Every structure is written in structure tokens, then in C-alpha cells.
Coordinates of C-alpha atoms in Angstrom, one line a residue:
Chain A
M1 CA 4.4 16.1 19.4
K2 CA 3.9 18.5 16.2
K3 CA 4.6 17.2 12.8
N4 CA 7.1 19.2 10.8
S5 CA 5.6 20.5 7.9
I6 CA 7.4 19.2 4.8
L7 CA 5.9 15.8 6.6
E8 CA 2.2 16.5 6.5
V9 CA 0.3 15.1 3.2
P10 CA -2.7 17.6 2.7
L11 CA -5.7 15.4 1.2
L12 CA -8.4 16.3 -1.0
H13 CA -11.9 17.3 -0.3
P14 CA -13.9 13.9 -0.4
G15 CA -15.4 15.6 -3.4
W16 CA -13.2 14.3 -5.5
K17 CA -13.8 11.0 -4.8
K18 CA -16.3 11.1 -7.4
L19 CA -14.3 12.1 -9.8
A20 CA -12.1 8.8 -9.0
Y21 CA -15.6 6.7 -9.5
V22 CA -15.7 8.5 -13.4
F23 CA -12.2 7.1 -13.9
F24 CA -13.1 3.9 -13.3
P25 CA -15.8 3.3 -16.5
L26 CA -14.2 6.6 -18.7
P27 CA -11.3 4.6 -19.7
V28 CA -13.0 1.3 -21.2
F29 CA -15.2 3.7 -23.0
L30 CA -12.2 5.5 -24.7
V31 CA -10.7 2.4 -25.8
I32 CA -13.6 1.2 -27.7
G33 CA -13.1 5.0 -29.0
I34 CA -10.1 4.4 -29.9
A35 CA -10.4 1.3 -31.2
F36 CA -13.4 2.3 -33.7
W37 CA -11.0 5.5 -34.3
N38 CA -8.1 4.0 -35.2
P39 CA -8.2 -0.4 -35.5
K40 CA -4.5 -0.2 -36.1
T41 CA -4.1 0.9 -32.2
D42 CA -1.3 -1.5 -30.2
P43 CA -3.9 -3.5 -27.8
N44 CA -0.8 -3.4 -25.3
E45 CA -1.4 0.9 -25.8
T46 CA -4.7 -0.2 -24.4
V47 CA -4.1 -1.7 -21.4
Q48 CA -1.6 0.9 -20.2
I49 CA -4.7 4.0 -20.8
I50 CA -7.1 1.6 -18.6
Y51 CA -3.9 1.2 -15.7
G52 CA -3.4 4.7 -16.2
F53 CA -7.2 5.9 -15.0
W54 CA -7.6 3.0 -12.6
A55 CA -3.8 4.3 -11.2
M56 CA -5.6 7.6 -10.8
A57 CA -8.7 6.9 -9.6
F58 CA -7.4 4.5 -6.5
M59 CA -4.4 7.6 -6.6
I60 CA -7.4 10.1 -5.6
L61 CA -9.3 7.4 -3.4
N62 CA -6.3 7.2 -1.4
L63 CA -5.7 10.8 -1.1
S64 CA -9.2 11.7 0.1
R65 CA -10.0 12.7 3.4
E66 CA -12.6 10.5 5.4
E67 CA -15.5 11.8 6.6
V68 CA -14.0 12.4 10.1
E69 CA -10.5 11.8 9.9
D70 CA -9.4 11.3 13.4
E71 CA -6.5 9.4 14.9
M72 CA -8.0 5.8 13.9
I73 CA -8.5 6.5 10.3
R74 CA -4.8 8.4 10.2
Q75 CA -2.9 5.2 11.8
F76 CA -4.7 3.1 9.1
R77 CA -3.9 5.0 6.4
Q78 CA -0.3 4.9 7.4
Q79 CA -0.2 1.3 8.1
A80 CA -2.4 0.9 4.6
F81 CA 0.6 2.5 2.4
Q82 CA 2.9 0.5 4.0
T83 CA 1.4 -3.3 3.6
G84 CA 0.1 -1.8 0.0
F85 CA 3.9 -1.7 -0.3
F86 CA 5.1 -4.8 1.0
W87 CA 2.3 -6.2 -1.2
L88 CA 3.9 -4.4 -4.0
I89 CA 7.3 -6.0 -4.1
W90 CA 5.9 -9.4 -3.3
G91 CA 3.0 -8.8 -6.0
L92 CA 6.1 -7.7 -8.5
A93 CA 8.3 -10.7 -7.1
A94 CA 5.8 -13.3 -8.1
L95 CA 5.1 -11.6 -11.4
M96 CA 9.0 -12.4 -12.4
L97 CA 8.9 -15.4 -11.6
I98 CA 6.0 -16.4 -13.3
N99 CA 7.3 -14.7 -16.3
Y100 CA 11.0 -16.2 -15.8
L101 CA 9.2 -20.1 -15.6
R102 CA 6.7 -19.3 -19.0
F103 CA 9.2 -17.3 -21.1
D104 CA 12.9 -17.7 -19.0
R105 CA 13.3 -13.9 -18.6
I106 CA 12.6 -12.0 -15.8
T107 CA 11.7 -8.8 -17.4
S108 CA 9.4 -8.1 -19.2
E109 CA 6.9 -5.1 -21.2
L110 CA 4.1 -6.3 -18.6
F111 CA 6.3 -4.2 -16.1
T112 CA 5.0 -0.4 -16.6
A113 CA 4.8 2.8 -14.5
Y114 CA 1.4 2.6 -15.4
L115 CA 0.8 -1.1 -14.2
V116 CA 3.0 -1.0 -10.8
L117 CA 1.4 2.5 -9.7
F118 CA -2.3 1.2 -10.3
L119 CA -1.2 -2.1 -8.6
L120 CA 0.0 0.2 -5.6
N121 CA -2.7 2.5 -5.3
G122 CA -4.7 -0.8 -5.5
Y123 CA -3.5 -2.5 -3.1
I124 CA -3.1 1.1 -0.5
Y125 CA -6.8 1.0 -1.1
A126 CA -8.0 -2.8 -0.5
A127 CA -5.9 -2.3 3.2
F128 CA -7.4 0.6 3.9
Q129 CA -10.7 -0.4 3.0
Y130 CA -10.0 -3.9 4.6
Q131 CA -8.7 -2.1 8.2
K132 CA -12.1 -0.1 8.0
Y133 CA -14.4 -3.2 7.7
I134 CA -12.4 -5.6 10.8
A135 CA -12.6 -1.9 12.9
N136 CA -16.6 -1.8 12.1
K137 CA -17.1 -5.4 11.9
E138 CA -18.9 -6.8 15.3
E139 CA -20.4 -3.5 16.3
N140 CA -21.4 -3.5 19.8
Chain B
M1 CA -5.1 -3.5 26.4
K2 CA -8.6 -3.6 28.3
N3 CA -10.3 -0.9 29.8
T4 CA -14.0 0.2 30.9
I5 CA -15.3 2.2 29.0
K6 CA -18.3 0.5 28.1
V7 CA -18.8 0.8 31.8
E8 CA -18.1 4.4 32.4
R9 CA -20.5 5.1 29.2
A10 CA -23.2 3.1 31.4
K11 CA -23.0 5.3 34.6
K12 CA -23.2 8.0 32.4
D13 CA -25.9 7.5 30.8
M14 CA -23.6 8.2 27.5
T15 CA -23.9 6.9 24.1
Q16 CA -20.9 5.8 21.8
Q17 CA -21.8 9.1 19.6
D18 CA -22.3 11.4 22.7
L19 CA -18.4 10.1 23.9
A20 CA -17.2 10.4 20.2
E21 CA -18.5 14.0 19.8
K22 CA -17.0 15.0 23.3
V23 CA -13.0 13.7 23.0
Q24 CA -13.9 14.3 18.8
V25 CA -13.3 11.4 16.7
S26 CA -15.8 8.8 14.6
R27 CA -18.2 6.5 16.7
Q28 CA -16.3 3.4 15.1
T29 CA -13.4 4.4 16.6
I30 CA -14.8 4.6 20.4
N31 CA -16.5 1.5 19.6
S32 CA -13.0 0.4 18.3
I33 CA -11.6 1.1 21.3
E34 CA -14.5 -1.0 23.6
A35 CA -13.6 -3.5 21.1
G36 CA -10.2 -3.5 22.3
K37 CA -9.3 -3.9 18.6
Y38 CA -7.9 -0.3 18.4
V39 CA -4.9 1.5 21.2
P40 CA -6.4 5.0 21.7
S41 CA -3.0 7.3 21.7
T42 CA -2.0 8.3 25.3
V43 CA -3.8 12.0 24.4
L44 CA -7.1 10.4 23.1
A45 CA -7.0 8.1 26.3
L46 CA -6.9 11.6 28.5
K47 CA -9.4 12.8 26.8
I48 CA -11.5 10.0 27.4
A49 CA -10.7 9.9 31.3
R50 CA -11.6 13.5 31.6
V51 CA -14.8 13.2 30.5
F52 CA -15.5 10.3 33.3
E53 CA -13.5 12.5 35.5
V54 CA -11.1 9.1 36.5
G55 CA -7.5 8.3 36.5
L56 CA -6.5 7.3 33.1
E57 CA -5.3 3.8 35.3
S58 CA -8.9 3.3 36.1
I59 CA -10.0 2.5 32.6
F60 CA -7.2 1.4 30.5
E61 CA -5.2 -1.5 32.2
L62 CA -2.9 -4.0 30.2
E63 CA -3.2 -7.4 29.8
V64 CA -0.2 -10.1 29.7
G65 CA 1.5 -10.0 26.8
D66 CA 1.4 -6.1 26.1

């Protein structure tokens, strides 16, 4: 069956993964730099910078092509997005419950778009890598 | 679903990599299909059957619970 072009997701060249690996340590140095530059910076802001960079890093990894992009990898990727979303919903529910038990309120400043994007992309990446690990385990 | 890809490969003296190249997938995909961890699409199953010059049902067989 031919896929409708509007549903087609173009994947990034595998070379983009290098940029993603730079994005993991980069915010740590950035935050240290900001702390020296402006010691009065809100610690919550620095955490959001880290979440933002890590979210972008995982997003690039999730949207980059594999060396051989065959039907099994495509199925793993689809499953990873579905599983990642499922884990995100339950993870956020758990965080809300913890927040409620500790502070008597469901909402918190903790729940930012950066955190949600970081968790979602992190979960998708983990689910994808896990499937690849299972497929490669016990090689014949 | 069980399959006899490993047997068919042995008959043709073919490695997983050889088969993978013929049907344009990765060796890991062939390995996963042989191990029963991944069920191929109809298109891929037909391609594999064509490589071995046998019918689809002589390679793939449904198991109880499928």
C-alpha cells in the first residue's frame, strides 16, 4: 500500500546524530557559564535549559535514519513513539500524584514544555533502543 | 509463526547477510525473523520465498495461538 505523502515523515541523515551527541554535554557548560556571568540566575531556568537541549538531542536521535532503514526498523520506530507516549502519560500521572502527596496540589512549576518534551523523546529513544537490543540479543 | 529460513539457507549455502542483501533488509532483520522475534510483512515474506524458489507456505507456518 502506498503511503499518503502528507503522512510521510522525512528522516534526518545519520550525520545529524553527531550534533545530538554534542547537545548532551553542551547545556552543562552553558549553565556553568551563565552562573559565572550572572550569579543571580534562577536555578529553575538553568534546569529548563538543560531539559531543552536534551529534548532536542533525543529528538534528533529519534528522527535520524538508521544505517539500514528496513521494515523492521520502521515498525520499531512506530512502536517506540507509541510506547514513549504511553510512558509519558503514566510518568506524568505518577509525578502529579507525588506532587499531590507532598504539596497537596496536582500542578507544579516542574511541569514545563521542556520537561515534557525531554521525557517524551527520552522514552521514545529508550523504547527504540530496547527493541533493537532485544532483536540483536541471542544472535544465531 | 515458525519458519524454515535457516534450513532453506543451508540448502542454498547462503549466509544471513547474503539473504539480507537479496531482499534488501538488514542482517539483523533476517536474524530476528529466523529466531521468530519478528514477523515479516507479506511483501518481505514473498521476496524471501522467491529467493528460495519455493511457495510461501513451505517456509512460513502458523502456530497455535497465531
